[in-house]
mmCIF file of C-alpha atoms in Angstrom:
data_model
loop_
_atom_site.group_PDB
_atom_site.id
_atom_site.type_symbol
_atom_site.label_atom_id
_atom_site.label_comp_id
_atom_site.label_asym_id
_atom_site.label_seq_id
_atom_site.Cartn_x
_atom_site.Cartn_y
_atom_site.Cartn_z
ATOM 1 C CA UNK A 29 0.000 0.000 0.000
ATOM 2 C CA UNK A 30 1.148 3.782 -0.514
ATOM 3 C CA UNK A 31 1.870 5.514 2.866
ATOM 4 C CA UNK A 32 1.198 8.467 3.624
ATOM 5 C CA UNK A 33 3.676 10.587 5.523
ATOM 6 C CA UNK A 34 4.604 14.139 6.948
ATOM 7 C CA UNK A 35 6.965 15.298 4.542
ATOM 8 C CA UNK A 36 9.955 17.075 5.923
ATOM 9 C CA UNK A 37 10.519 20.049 3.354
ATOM 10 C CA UNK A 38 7.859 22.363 1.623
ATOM 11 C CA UNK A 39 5.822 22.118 -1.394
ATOM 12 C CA UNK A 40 7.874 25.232 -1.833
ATOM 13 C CA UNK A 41 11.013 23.903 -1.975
ATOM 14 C CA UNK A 42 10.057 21.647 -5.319
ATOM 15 C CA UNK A 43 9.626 22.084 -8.808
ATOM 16 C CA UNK A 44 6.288 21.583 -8.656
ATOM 17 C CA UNK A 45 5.407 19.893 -12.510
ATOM 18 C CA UNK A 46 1.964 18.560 -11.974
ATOM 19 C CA UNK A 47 -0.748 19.560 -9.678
ATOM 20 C CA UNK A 48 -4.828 17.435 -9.548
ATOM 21 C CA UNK A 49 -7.404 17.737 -6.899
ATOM 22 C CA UNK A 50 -9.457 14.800 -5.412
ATOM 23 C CA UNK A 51 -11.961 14.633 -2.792
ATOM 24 C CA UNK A 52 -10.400 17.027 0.087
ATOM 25 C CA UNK A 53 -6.672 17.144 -0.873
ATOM 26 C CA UNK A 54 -4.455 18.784 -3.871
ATOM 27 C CA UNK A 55 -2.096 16.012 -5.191
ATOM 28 C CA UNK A 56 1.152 17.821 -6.313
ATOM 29 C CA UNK A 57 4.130 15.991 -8.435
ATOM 30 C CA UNK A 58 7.301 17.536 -7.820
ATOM 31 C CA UNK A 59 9.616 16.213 -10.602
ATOM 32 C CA UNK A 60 12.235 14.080 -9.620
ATOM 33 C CA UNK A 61 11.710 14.772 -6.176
ATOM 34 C CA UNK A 62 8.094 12.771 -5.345
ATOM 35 C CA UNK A 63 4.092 12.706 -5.074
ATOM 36 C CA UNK A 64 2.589 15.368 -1.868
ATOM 37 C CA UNK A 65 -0.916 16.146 -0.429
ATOM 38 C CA UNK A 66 -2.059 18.921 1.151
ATOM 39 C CA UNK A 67 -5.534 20.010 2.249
ATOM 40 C CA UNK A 68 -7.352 21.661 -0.160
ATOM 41 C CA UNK A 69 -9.367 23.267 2.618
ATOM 42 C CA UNK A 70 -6.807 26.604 3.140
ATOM 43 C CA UNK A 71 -9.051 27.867 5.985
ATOM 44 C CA UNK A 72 -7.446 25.352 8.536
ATOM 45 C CA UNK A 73 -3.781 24.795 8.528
ATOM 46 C CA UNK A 74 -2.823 21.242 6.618
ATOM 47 C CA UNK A 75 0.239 18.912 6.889
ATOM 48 C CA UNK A 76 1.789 18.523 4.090
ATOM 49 C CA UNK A 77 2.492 14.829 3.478
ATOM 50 C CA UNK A 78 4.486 12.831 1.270
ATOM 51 C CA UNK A 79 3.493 9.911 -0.709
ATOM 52 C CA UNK A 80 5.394 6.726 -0.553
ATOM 53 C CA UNK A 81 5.548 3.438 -2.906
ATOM 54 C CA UNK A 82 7.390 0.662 -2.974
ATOM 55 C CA UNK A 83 9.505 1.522 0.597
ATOM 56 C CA UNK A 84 9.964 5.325 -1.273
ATOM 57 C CA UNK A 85 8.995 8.121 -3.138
ATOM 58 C CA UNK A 86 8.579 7.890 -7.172
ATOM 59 C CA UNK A 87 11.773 10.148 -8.095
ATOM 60 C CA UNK A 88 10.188 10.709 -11.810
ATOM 61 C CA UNK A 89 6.659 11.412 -12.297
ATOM 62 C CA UNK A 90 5.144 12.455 -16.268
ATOM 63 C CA UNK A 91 1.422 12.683 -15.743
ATOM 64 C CA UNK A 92 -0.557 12.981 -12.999
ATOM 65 C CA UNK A 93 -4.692 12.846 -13.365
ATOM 66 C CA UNK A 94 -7.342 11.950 -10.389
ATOM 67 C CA UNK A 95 -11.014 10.808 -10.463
ATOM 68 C CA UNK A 96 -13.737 8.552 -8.830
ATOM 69 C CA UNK A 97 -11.150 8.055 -5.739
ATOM 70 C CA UNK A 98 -8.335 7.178 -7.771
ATOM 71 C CA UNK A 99 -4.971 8.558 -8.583
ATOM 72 C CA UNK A 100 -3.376 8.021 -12.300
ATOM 73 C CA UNK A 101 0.114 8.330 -11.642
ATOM 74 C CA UNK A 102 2.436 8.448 -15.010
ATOM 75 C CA UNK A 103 6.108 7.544 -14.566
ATOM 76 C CA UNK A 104 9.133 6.816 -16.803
ATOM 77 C CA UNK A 105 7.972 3.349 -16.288
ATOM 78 C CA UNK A 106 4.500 2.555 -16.214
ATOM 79 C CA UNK A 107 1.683 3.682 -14.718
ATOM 80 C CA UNK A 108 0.415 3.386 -11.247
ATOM 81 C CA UNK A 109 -3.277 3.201 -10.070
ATOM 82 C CA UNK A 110 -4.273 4.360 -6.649
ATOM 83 C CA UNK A 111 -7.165 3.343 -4.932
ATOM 84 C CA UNK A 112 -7.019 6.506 -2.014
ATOM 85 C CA UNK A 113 -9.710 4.826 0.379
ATOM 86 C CA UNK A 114 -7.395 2.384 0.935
ATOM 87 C CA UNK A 115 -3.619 3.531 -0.542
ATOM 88 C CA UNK A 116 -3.860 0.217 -2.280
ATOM 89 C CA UNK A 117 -1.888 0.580 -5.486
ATOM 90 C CA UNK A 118 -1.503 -1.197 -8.873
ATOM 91 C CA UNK A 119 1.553 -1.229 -11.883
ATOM 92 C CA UNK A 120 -1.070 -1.650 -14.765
ATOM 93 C CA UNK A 121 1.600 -4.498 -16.723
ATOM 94 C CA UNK A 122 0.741 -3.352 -20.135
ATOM 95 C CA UNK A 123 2.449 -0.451 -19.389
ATOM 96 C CA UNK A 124 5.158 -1.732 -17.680
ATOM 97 C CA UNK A 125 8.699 -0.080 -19.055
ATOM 98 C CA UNK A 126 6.812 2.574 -20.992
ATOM 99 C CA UNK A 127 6.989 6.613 -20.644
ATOM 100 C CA UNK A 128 3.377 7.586 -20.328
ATOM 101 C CA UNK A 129 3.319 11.257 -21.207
ATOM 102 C CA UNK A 130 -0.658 11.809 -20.758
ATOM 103 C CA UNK A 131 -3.573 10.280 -19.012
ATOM 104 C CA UNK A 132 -7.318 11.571 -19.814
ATOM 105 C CA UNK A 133 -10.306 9.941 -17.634
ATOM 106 C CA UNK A 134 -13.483 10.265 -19.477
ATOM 107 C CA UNK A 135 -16.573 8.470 -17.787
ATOM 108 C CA UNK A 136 -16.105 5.185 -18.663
ATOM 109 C CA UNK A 137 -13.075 5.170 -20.425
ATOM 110 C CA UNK A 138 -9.319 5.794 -19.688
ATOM 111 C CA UNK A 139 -6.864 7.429 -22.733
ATOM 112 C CA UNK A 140 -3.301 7.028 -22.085
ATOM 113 C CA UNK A 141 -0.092 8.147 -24.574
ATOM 114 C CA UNK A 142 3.153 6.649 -24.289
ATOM 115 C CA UNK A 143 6.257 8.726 -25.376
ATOM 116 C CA UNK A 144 7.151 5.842 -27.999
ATOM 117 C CA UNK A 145 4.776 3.071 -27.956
ATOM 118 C CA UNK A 146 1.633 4.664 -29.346
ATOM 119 C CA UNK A 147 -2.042 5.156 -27.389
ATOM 120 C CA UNK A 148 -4.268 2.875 -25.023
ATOM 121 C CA UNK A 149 -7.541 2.517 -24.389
ATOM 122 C CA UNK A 150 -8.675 0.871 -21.491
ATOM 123 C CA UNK A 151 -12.049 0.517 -19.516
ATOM 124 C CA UNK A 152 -12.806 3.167 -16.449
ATOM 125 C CA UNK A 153 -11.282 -0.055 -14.166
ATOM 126 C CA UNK A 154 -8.126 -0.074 -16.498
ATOM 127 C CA UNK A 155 -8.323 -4.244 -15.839
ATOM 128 C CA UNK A 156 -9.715 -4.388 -19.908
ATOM 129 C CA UNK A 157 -7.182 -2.803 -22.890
ATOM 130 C CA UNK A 158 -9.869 -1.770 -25.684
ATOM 131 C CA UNK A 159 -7.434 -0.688 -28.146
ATOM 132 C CA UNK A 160 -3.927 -0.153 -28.210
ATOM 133 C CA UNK A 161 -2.973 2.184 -31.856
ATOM 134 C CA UNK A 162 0.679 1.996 -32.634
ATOM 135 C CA UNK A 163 0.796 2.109 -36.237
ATOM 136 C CA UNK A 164 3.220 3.413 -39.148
ATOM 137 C CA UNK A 165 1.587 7.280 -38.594
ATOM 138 C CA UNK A 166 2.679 8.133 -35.084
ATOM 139 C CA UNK A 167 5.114 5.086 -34.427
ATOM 140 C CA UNK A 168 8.072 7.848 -35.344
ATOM 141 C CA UNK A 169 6.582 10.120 -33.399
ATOM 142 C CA UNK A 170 7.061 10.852 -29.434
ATOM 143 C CA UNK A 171 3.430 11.554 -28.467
ATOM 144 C CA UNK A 172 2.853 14.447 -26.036
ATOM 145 C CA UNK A 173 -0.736 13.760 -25.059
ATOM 146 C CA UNK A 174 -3.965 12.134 -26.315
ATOM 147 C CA UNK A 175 -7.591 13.073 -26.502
ATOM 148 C CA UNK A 176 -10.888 11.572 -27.707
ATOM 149 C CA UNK A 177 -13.599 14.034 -29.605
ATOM 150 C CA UNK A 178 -17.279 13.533 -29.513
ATOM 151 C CA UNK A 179 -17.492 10.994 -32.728
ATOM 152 C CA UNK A 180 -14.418 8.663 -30.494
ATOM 153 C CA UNK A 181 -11.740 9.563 -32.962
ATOM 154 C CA UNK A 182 -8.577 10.632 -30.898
ATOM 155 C CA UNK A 183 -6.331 13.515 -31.199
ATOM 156 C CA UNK A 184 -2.710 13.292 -30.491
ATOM 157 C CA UNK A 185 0.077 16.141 -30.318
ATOM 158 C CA UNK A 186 3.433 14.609 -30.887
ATOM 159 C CA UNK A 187 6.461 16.379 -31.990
ATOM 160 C CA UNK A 188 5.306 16.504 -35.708
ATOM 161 C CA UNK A 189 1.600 18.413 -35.370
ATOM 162 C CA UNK A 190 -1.477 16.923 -34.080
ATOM 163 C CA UNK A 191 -2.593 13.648 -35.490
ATOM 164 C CA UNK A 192 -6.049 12.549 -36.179
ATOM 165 C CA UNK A 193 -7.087 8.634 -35.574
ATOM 166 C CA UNK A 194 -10.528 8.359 -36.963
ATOM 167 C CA UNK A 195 -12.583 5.352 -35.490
ATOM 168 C CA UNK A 196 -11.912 3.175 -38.416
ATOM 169 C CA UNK A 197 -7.769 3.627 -37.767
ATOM 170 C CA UNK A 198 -7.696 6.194 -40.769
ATOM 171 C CA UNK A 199 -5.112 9.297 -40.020
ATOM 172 C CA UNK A 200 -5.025 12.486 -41.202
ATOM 173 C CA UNK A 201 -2.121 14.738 -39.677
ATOM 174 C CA UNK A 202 -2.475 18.622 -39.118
ATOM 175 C CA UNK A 203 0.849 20.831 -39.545
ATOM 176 C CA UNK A 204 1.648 24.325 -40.111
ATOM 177 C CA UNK A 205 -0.802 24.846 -43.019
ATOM 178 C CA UNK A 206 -3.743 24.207 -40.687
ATOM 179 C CA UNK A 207 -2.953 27.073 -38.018
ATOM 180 C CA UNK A 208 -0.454 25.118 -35.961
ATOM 181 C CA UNK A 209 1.262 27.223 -33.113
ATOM 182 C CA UNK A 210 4.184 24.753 -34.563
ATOM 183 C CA UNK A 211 4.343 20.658 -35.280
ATOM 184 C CA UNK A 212 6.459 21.060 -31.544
ATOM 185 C CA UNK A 213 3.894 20.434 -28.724
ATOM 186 C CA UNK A 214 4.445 19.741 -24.950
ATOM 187 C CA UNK A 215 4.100 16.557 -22.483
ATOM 188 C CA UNK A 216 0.935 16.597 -20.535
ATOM 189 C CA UNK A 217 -0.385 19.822 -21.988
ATOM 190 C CA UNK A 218 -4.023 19.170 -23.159
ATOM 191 C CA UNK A 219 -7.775 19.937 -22.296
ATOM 192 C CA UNK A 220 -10.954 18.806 -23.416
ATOM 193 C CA UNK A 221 -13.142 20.902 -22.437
ATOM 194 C CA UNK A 222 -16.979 20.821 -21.423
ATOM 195 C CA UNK A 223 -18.244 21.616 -24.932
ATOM 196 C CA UNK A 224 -15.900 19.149 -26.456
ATOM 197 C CA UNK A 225 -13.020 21.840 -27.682
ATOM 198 C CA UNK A 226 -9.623 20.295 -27.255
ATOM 199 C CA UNK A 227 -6.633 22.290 -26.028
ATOM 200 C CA UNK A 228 -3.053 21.739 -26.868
ATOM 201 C CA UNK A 229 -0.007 23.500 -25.706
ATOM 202 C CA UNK A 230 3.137 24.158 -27.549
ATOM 203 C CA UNK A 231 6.024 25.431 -27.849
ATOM 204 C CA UNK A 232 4.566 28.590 -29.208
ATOM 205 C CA UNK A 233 1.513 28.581 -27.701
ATOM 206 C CA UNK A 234 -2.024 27.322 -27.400
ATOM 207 C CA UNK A 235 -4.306 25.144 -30.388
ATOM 208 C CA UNK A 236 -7.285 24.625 -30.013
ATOM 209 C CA UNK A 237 -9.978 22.688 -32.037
ATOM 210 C CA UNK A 238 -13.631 22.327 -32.307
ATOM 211 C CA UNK A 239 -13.853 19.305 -34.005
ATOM 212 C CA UNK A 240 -17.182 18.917 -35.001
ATOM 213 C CA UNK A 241 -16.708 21.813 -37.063
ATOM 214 C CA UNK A 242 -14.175 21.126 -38.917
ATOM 215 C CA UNK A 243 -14.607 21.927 -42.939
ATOM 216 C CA UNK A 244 -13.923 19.071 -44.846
ATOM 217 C CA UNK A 245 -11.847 19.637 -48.028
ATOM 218 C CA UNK A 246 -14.424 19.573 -51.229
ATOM 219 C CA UNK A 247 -13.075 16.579 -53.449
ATOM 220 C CA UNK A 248 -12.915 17.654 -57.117
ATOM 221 C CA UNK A 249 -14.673 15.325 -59.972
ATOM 222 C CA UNK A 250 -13.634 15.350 -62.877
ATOM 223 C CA UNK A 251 -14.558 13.732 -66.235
ATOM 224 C CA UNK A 252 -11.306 11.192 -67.850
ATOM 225 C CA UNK A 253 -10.988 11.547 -71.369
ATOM 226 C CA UNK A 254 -8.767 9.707 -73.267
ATOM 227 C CA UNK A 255 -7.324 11.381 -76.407
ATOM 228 C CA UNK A 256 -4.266 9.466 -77.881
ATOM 229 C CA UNK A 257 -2.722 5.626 -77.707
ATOM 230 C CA UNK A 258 0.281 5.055 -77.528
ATOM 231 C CA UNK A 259 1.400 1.298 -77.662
ATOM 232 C CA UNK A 260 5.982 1.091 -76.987
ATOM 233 C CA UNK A 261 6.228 4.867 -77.167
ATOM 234 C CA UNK A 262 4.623 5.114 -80.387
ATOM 235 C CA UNK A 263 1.156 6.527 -81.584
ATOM 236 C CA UNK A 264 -1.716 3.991 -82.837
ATOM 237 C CA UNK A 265 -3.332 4.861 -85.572
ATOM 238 C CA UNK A 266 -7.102 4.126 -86.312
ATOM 239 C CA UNK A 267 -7.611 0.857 -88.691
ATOM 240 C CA UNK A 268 -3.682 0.363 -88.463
ATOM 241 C CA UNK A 269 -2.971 -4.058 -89.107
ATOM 242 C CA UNK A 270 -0.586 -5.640 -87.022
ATOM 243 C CA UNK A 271 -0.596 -9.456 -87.819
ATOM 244 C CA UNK A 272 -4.404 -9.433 -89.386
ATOM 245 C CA UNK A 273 -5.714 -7.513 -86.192
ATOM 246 C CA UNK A 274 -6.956 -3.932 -86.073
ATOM 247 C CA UNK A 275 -5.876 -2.432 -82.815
ATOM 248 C CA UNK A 276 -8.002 0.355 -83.086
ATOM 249 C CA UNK A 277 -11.443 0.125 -85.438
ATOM 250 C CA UNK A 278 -12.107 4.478 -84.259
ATOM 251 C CA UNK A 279 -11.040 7.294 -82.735
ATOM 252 C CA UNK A 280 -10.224 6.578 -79.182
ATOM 253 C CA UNK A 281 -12.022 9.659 -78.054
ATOM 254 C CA UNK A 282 -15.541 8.245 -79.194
ATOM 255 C CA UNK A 283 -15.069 5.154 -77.873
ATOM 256 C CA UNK A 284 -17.118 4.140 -74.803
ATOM 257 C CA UNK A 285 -14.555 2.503 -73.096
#
């Protein structure tokens, strides 16, 4: 189990990386230096503790994300689940050895990046892998953060733009042409908010997208005609013999097919 224990220096004396809230405390990852509560209630004075796994503090965390009870705790390693009614913990194994750069909780479903070994999806329990996406668009890619959109495609920002995985594994990848800040974005910086806009931070600033109104680029049809054949580089004419056999009985542009 994690314990839970008065830390000896201040919250101020850290390099405080990621900060969530869950029922009555603020859950703040100093990097390279640990997980700490406080109380989020500042009327009454709080001790600050510090929490322990595994005999000692996690010196690396990348992602930190609460809800239902629970703490999602990223690490250059893996990711740990923590049950906070009881400090129980668990290393979710297939994500054992990997970077995990973001975790989003939606309602019934948990989105997690890796640095290098593409997206999961797991149930709300994360004890059921839906999906796990590591394919020939992003597996070049170190992936910042992911996020799903109302029609369940999911939106990455890596370090080469924001990348699109529609539902049916389809990708489409957004650069500078489409408004990016830059194609450079940063670990753990991403929102989906209320009304469904997602957030991303980079290295120039903030994207954001409403993605059910994007425009759709108009696709062009046009009408093939052929008006020459050529047969070894050289033109065919109409009625021309070769062996007893017309190649070509009239004009190639009248023909139907």
């Amino acid at each position: 189990a994690a314990d839970f224990l008065a830390s000896k220096t201040l919250i101020s004396d850290k390099e405080v990386a990621y900060v969530t809230t869950e029922d009555e405390y603020i859950y703040i990852g100093a990097w390279g230096d640990g997980l700490y509560r406080i109380s989020a209630d500042s009327s009454k004075e709080s001790e600050q503790q510090s929490i322990l796994f595994f005999d000692g503090p996690i010196p690396y965390i990348t992602s930190l994300n609460s809800r239902n009870g629970h703490l999602y705790i990223g690490t250059l390693s893996g990711l740990l689940l923590v049950d906070l009614s009881t400090g129980l913990f668990t290393d979710i194994p297939e994500l054992k050895g990997k970077r995990v750069s973001y975790v989003h909780t939606a309602k019934n479903d948990i989105y997690i990046s890796t640095g290098s070994s593409g997206v999961y999806h797991f149930n709300n329990e994360l004890n059921r892998l839906i999906e796990h996406i590591n394919n020939d668009a992003i597996r070049n890619s170190a992936i910042y953060s992911v996020l799903p959109d109302n029609n369940n495609h999911k939106w990455l920002s890596t370090d080469n733009g924001i990348v699109r995985i529609d539902v049916d594994r389809g990708t489409t990848r957004y650069d500078l042409s489409d408004g990016l800040q830059s194609t450079e974005f940063n670990d753990n910086s991403a929102l989906l908010s209320s009304d469904g806009t997602l957030f991303f931070g980079g290295v120039n600033g903030l994207n954001y997208i409403k993605s059910d109104n994007l425009i759709q680029p108009e696709v062009e049809h046009f009408d093939l005609r052929f008006t020459e054949f050529n047969l070894f580089n050289q033109p065919v004419a109409i009625g021309q013999d070769h062996k007893g056999f017309s190649r070509i009985t009239r004009s190639i542009v009248q023909s139907p097919k």
